[in-house]
Short mmCIF file of C-alpha atoms in Angstrom, two decimals:
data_model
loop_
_atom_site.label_atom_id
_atom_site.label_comp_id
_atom_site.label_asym_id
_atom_site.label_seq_id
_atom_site.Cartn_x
_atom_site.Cartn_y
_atom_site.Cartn_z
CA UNK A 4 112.66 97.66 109.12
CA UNK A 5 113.07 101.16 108.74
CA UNK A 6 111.79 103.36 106.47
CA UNK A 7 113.61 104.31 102.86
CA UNK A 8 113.36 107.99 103.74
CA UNK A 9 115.03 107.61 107.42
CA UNK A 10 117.69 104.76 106.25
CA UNK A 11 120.74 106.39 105.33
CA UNK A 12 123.41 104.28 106.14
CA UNK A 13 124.47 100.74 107.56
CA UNK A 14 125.77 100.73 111.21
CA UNK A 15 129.04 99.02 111.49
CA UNK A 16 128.94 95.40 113.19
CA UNK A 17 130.66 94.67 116.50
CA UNK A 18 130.82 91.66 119.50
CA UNK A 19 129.96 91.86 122.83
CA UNK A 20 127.13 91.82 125.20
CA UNK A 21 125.63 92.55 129.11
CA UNK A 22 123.86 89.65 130.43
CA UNK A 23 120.99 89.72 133.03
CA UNK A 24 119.00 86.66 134.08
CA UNK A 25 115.50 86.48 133.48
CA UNK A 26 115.09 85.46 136.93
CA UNK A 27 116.42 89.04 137.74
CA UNK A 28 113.73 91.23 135.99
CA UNK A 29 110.76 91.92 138.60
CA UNK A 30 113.68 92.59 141.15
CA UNK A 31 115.91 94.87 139.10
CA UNK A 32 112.66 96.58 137.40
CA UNK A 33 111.10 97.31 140.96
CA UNK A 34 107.52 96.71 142.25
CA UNK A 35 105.45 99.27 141.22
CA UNK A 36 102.68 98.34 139.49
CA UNK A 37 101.43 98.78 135.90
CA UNK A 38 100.45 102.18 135.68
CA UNK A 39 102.45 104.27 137.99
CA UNK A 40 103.60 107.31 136.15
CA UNK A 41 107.31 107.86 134.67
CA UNK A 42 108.61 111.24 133.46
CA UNK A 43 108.93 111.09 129.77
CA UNK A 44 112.37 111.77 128.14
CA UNK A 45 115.62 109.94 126.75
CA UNK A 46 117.05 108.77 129.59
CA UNK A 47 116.97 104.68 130.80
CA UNK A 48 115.11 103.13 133.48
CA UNK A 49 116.71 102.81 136.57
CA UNK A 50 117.63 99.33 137.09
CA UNK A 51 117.55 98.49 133.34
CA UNK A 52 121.09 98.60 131.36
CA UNK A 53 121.43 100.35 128.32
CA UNK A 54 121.89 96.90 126.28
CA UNK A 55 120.64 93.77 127.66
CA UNK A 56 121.27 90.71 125.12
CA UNK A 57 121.27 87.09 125.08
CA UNK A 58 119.36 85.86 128.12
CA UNK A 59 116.51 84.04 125.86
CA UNK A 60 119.50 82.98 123.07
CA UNK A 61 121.08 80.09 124.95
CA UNK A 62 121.15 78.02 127.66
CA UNK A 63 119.06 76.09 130.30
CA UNK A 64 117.50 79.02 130.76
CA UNK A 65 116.37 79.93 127.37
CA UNK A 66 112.16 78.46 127.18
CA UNK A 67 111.19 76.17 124.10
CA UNK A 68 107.51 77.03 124.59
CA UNK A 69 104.55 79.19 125.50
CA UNK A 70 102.03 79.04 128.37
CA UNK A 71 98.98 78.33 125.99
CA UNK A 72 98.58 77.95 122.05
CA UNK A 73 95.05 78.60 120.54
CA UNK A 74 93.59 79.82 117.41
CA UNK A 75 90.62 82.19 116.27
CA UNK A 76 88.37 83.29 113.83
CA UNK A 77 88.88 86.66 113.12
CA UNK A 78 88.58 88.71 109.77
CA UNK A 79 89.91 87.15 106.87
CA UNK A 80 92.18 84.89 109.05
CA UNK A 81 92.06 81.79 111.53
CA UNK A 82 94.63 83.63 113.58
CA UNK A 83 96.93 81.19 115.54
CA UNK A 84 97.97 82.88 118.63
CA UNK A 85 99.97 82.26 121.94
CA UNK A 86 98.59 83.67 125.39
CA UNK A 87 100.17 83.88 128.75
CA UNK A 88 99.06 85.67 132.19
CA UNK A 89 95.51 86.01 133.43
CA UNK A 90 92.80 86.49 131.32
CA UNK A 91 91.37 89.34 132.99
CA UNK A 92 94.73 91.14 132.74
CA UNK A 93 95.60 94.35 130.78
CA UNK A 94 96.90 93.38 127.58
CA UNK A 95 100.06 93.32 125.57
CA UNK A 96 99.84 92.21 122.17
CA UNK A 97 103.29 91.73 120.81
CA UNK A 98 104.00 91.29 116.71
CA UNK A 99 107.03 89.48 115.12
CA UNK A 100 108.58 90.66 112.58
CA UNK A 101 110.09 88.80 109.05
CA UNK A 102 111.91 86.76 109.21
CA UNK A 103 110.30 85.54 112.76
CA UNK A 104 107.54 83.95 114.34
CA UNK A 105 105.75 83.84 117.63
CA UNK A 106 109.08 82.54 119.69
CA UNK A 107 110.69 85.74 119.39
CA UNK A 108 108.72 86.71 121.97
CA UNK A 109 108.90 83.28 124.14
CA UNK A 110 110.94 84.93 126.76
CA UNK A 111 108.96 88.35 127.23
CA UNK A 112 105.85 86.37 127.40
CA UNK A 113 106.10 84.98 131.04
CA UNK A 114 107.63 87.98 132.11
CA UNK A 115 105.27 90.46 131.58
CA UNK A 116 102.37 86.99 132.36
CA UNK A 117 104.13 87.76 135.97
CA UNK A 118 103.50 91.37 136.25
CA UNK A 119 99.87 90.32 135.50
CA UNK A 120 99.48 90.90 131.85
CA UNK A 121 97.33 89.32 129.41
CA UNK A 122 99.71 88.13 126.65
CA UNK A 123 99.19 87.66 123.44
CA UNK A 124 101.14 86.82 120.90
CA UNK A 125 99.93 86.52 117.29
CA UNK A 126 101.63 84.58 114.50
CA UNK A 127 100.39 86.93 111.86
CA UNK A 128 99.04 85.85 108.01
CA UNK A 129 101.14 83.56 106.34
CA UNK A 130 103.11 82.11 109.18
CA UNK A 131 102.76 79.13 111.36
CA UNK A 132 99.19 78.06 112.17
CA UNK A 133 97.32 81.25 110.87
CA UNK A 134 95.31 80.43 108.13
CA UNK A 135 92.75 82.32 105.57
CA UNK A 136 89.44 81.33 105.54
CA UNK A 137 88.60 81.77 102.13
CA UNK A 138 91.01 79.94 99.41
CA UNK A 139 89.42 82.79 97.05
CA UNK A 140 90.87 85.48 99.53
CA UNK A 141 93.73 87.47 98.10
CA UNK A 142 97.26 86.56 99.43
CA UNK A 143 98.01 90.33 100.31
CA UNK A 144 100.57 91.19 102.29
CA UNK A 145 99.97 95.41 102.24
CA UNK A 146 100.68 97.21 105.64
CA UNK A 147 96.96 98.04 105.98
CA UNK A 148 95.79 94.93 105.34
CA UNK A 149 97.75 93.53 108.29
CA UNK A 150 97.63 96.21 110.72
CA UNK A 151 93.54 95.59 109.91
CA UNK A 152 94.11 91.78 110.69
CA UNK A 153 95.39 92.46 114.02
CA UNK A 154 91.92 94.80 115.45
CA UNK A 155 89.71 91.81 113.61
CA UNK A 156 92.21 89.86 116.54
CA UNK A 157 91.27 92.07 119.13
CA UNK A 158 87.52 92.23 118.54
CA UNK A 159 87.49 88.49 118.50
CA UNK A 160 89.23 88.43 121.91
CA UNK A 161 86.95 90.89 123.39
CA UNK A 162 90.33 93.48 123.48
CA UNK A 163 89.45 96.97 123.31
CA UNK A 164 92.31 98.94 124.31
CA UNK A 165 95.97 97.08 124.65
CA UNK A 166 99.66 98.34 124.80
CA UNK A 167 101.10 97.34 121.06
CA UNK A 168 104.62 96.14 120.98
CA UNK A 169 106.96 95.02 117.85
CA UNK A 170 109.89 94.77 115.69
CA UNK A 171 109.82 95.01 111.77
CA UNK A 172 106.19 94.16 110.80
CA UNK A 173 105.34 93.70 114.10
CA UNK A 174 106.82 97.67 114.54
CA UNK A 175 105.24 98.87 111.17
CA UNK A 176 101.78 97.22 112.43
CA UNK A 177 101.89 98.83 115.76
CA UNK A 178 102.24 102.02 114.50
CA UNK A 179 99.64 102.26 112.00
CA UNK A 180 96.99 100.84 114.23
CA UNK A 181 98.73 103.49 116.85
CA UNK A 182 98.31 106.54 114.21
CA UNK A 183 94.95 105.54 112.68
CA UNK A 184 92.99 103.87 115.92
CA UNK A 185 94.65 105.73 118.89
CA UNK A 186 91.66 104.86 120.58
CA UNK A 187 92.58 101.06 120.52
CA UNK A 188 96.11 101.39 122.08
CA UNK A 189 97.12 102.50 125.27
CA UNK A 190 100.85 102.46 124.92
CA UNK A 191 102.97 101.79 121.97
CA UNK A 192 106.62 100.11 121.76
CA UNK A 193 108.34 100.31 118.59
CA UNK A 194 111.47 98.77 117.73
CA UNK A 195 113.55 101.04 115.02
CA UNK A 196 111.21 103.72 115.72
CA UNK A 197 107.79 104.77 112.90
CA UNK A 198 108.07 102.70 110.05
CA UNK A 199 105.28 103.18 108.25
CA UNK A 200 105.95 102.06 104.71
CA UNK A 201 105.48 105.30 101.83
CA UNK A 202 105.55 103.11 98.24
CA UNK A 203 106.34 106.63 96.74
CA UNK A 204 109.21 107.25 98.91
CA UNK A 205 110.58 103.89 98.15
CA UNK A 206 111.00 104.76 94.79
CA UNK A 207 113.84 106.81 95.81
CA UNK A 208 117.29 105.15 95.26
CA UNK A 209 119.56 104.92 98.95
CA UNK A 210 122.72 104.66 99.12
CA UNK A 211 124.93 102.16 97.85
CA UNK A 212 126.12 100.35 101.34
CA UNK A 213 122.42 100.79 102.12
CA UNK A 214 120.89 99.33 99.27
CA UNK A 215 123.47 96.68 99.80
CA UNK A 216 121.66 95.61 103.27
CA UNK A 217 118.81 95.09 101.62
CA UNK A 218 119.64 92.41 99.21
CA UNK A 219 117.13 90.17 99.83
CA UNK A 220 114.10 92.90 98.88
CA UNK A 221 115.56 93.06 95.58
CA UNK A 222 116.21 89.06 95.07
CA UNK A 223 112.46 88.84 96.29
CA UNK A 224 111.47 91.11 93.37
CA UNK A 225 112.55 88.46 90.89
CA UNK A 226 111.06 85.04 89.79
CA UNK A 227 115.03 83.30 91.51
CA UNK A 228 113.59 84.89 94.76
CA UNK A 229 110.42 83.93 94.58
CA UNK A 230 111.44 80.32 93.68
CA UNK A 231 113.53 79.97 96.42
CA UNK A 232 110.97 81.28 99.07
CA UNK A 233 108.89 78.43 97.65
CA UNK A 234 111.80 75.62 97.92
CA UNK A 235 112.09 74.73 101.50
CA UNK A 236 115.32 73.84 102.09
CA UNK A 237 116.45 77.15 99.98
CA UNK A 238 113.77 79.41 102.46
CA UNK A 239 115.24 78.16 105.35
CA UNK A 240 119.10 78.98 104.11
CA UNK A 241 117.94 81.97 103.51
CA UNK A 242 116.21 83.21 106.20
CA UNK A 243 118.82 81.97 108.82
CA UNK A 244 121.30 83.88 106.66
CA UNK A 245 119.75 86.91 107.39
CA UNK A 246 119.38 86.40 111.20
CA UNK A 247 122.78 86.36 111.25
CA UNK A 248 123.56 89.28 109.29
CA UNK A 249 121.53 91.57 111.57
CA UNK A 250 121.56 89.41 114.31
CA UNK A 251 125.29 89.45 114.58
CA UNK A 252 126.17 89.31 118.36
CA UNK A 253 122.96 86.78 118.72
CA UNK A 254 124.74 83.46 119.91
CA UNK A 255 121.37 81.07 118.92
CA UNK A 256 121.72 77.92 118.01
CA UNK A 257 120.17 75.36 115.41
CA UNK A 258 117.09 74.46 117.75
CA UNK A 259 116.20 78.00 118.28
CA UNK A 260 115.99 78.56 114.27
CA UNK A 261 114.36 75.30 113.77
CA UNK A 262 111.62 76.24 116.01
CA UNK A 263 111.38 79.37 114.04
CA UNK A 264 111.21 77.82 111.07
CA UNK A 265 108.63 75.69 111.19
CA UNK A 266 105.88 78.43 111.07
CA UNK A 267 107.97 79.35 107.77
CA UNK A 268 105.83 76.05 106.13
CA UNK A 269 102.38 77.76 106.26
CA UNK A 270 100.98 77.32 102.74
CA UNK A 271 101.11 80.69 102.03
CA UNK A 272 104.25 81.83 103.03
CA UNK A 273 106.31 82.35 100.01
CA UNK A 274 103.51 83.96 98.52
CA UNK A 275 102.52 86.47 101.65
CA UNK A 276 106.48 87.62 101.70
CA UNK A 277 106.97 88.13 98.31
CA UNK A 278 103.47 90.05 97.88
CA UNK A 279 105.07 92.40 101.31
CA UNK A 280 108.49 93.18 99.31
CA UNK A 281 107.70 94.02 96.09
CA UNK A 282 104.49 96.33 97.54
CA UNK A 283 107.12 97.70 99.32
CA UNK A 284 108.60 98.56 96.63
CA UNK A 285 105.59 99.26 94.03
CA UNK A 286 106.03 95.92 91.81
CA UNK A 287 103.15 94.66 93.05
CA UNK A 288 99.36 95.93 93.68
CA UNK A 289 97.99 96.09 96.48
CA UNK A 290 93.82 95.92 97.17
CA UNK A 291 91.65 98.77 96.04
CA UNK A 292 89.66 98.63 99.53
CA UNK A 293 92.72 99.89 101.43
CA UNK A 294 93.11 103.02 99.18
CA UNK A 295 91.81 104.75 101.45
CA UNK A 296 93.65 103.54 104.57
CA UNK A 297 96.88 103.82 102.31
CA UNK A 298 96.52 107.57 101.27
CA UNK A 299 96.46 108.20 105.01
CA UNK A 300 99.79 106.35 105.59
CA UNK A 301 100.97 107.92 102.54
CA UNK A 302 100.54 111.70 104.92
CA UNK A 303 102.76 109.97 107.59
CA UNK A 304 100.26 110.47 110.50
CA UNK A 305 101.46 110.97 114.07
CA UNK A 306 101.38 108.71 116.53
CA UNK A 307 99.98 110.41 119.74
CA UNK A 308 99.80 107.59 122.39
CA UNK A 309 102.30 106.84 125.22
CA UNK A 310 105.33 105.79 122.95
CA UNK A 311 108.97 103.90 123.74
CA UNK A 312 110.99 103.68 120.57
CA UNK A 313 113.99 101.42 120.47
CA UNK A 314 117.20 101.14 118.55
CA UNK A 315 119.39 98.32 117.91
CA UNK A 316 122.79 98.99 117.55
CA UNK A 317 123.89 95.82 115.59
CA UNK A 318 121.31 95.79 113.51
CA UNK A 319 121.85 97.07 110.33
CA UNK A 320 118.84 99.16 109.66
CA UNK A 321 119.31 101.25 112.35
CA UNK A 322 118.87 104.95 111.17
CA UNK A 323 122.14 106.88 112.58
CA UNK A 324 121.16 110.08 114.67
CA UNK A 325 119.82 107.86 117.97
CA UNK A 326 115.91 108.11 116.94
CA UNK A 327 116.47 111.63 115.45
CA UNK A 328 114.56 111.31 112.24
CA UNK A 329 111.34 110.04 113.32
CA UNK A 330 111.50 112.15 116.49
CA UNK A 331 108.76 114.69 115.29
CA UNK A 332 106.67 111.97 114.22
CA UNK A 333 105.48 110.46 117.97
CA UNK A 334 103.72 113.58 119.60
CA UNK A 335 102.49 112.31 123.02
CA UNK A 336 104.67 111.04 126.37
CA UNK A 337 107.74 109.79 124.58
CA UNK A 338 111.07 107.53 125.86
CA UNK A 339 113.73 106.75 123.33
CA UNK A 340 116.64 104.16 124.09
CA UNK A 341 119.65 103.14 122.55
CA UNK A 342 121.11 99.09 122.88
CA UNK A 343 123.99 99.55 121.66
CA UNK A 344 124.82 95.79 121.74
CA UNK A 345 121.83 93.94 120.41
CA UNK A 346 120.78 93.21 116.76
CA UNK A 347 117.39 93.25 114.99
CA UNK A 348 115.44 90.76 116.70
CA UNK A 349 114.98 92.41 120.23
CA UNK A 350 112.40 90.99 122.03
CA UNK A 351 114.34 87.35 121.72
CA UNK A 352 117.67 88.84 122.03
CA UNK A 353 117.01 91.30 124.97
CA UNK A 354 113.69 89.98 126.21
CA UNK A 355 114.40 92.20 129.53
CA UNK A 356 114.97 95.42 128.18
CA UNK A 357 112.39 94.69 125.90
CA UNK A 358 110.09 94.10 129.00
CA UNK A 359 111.01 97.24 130.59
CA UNK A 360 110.11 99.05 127.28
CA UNK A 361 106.71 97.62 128.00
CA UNK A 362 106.15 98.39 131.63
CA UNK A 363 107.60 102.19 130.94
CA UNK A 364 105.18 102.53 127.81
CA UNK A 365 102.00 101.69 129.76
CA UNK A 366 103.57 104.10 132.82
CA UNK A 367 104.17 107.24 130.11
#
């Protein structure tokens, strides 16, 4: 989700969608193969529309399931992960978002498995079958601290370099490892553009209709929200309430959330979310080793790798100004693209134009 600073106002909701099969992609996105240069600039893909939503929603179609599920040590964490494609592959490591979990990727996976990628999809601390090692280990949910969780990840997998892709932590996760370990990432793709998280910016009161979308970053701030992340039943209610308020031409149905939901019973869930919000928002410390890392993050570094930044048109935290006011902040090859028709949760509801975003990235 974007940051205070850029957010100015909520984009209005709407219906409709384009559909295009998943069966489609590798025709419609052409044969060249990963690595063949594209010009940088604004303008789409041929082949790819400029909104492509649904195909993973609903239907016969949509896939329950990933390719592989495994788990490893790495850092602080047990990391549960899914993988697709061949193992000698170049690799895409793409991170979910709140409040998500591994399947919003469960239709990009294969697809980009089929162009010959190594996938791999993280569920990251505090969701499904991640797990700290230590009990004694501090249930922080800082931006560092997870960004720092994912290169533990990619040491343990023997991953040096990778193309980073994500949506709301995912997104804010990418880009800091992007701006602070260029020399980990080979292409970025960033949904809602650079939204690294300034906790003295956040200080700064929105407006109204905006602070209004974020409703659920203030409940978290009190003991009611808390309690409720912590009641099941009441975690769940709330969490599918707000895929469909920025979700809102997503059709998905009850076995798509349920799926979802389950990594939403990790033991320290309630306590990993609530820790992310009220950091967020300076109500709650964060760990004096990632001063350091902070400070930098507080200077808004610039991301210099191959970059594609996305924007949602239905979802609410879209920043007006199509990508304007993060612009100056990615330096190197650069695409920007508007989907006007699809909400928050890309990668699940537009897992093709999602895909593209991918392929183009590592082509920048």
């Amino acid at each position: 989700m974007i940051d205070r600073r850029t957010f100015t106002t909520a984009v209005g909701l709407g219906a409709g969608t384009t559909a295009l099969s998943l069966a489609a992609l590798p025709q419609a996105a052409g044969a060249a193969p990963a690595g063949t240069p594209v010009p940088a600039g604004s303008a789409p893909a041929p082949g790819v529309p400029a909104a492509v939503a649904g195909a993973g929603a609903v239907g016969a179609a949509a896939r329950t399931g990933f390719a592989r599920l495994a788990r490893v040590r790495a850092g602080l964490l047990d990391v549960g992960y899914a993988e697709d494609g061949p193992a000698d592959g170049p690799a895409v490591i793409c991170l979910h978002g709140w409040p998500y979990d591994i399947h919003s990727y469960v239709d990009v996976a294969p697809l980009l498995a089929a162009r010959g990628y190594r996938v791999v999809v993280p569920y990251l601390r505090g969701h499904g079958s991640t797990r700290f090692l230590s009990g004694r280990t501090v249930r922080n949910a800082q931006q560092s601290a997870v960004a720092l969780d994912v290169l533990a990840l990619m040491d343990a997998l023997g991953i040096r370099r990778a193309v980073l892709a994500g949506f709301d932590w995912g997104s804010r996760t990418a880009d800091i490892i992007a701006a602070l370990w260029p020399e980990r990432v080979k292409a970025l793709v960033s949904v809602s553009g650079y939204l690294v998280t300034d906790v003295e910016m956040q200080k700064e009161p929105l407006a109204p209709a905006a602070e209004h979308t974020w409703w659920y970053q203030f409940y978290f701030a009190t003991e009611r929200g808390r309690a409720a992340m912590e009641n099941r039943d009441k975690r769940r209610e709330l969490c599918r309430l707000v895929w469909q308020q920025v979700s809102p031409t997503w059709a998905f149905d009850d076995a798509i959330f349920e799926r979802t939901a389950a990594a939403f019973d990790n033991p320290d869930y309630a306590a990993i979310v609530i820790h992310n919000y009220r950091w967020r928002l300076g109500l709650a410390d964060g760990e004096r080793r990632y001063d350091q890392l902070e400070r930098r993050l507080a200077a808004r570094p610039r991301v210099a790798v191959p970059t594609v930044t996305l924007d949602p048109g239905r979802d609410p935290f879209t920043a007006p100004g199509d990508g304007s006011a993060y612009r100056d902040l990615f330096t190197g090859p650069y695409l920007h693209r508007a989907l006007p028709e699809v909400g928050h949760n890309v990668p699940q509801e537009a897992p093709e134009a999602f895909v593209r975003a991918v392929l183009d990235a590592d082509r920048l």
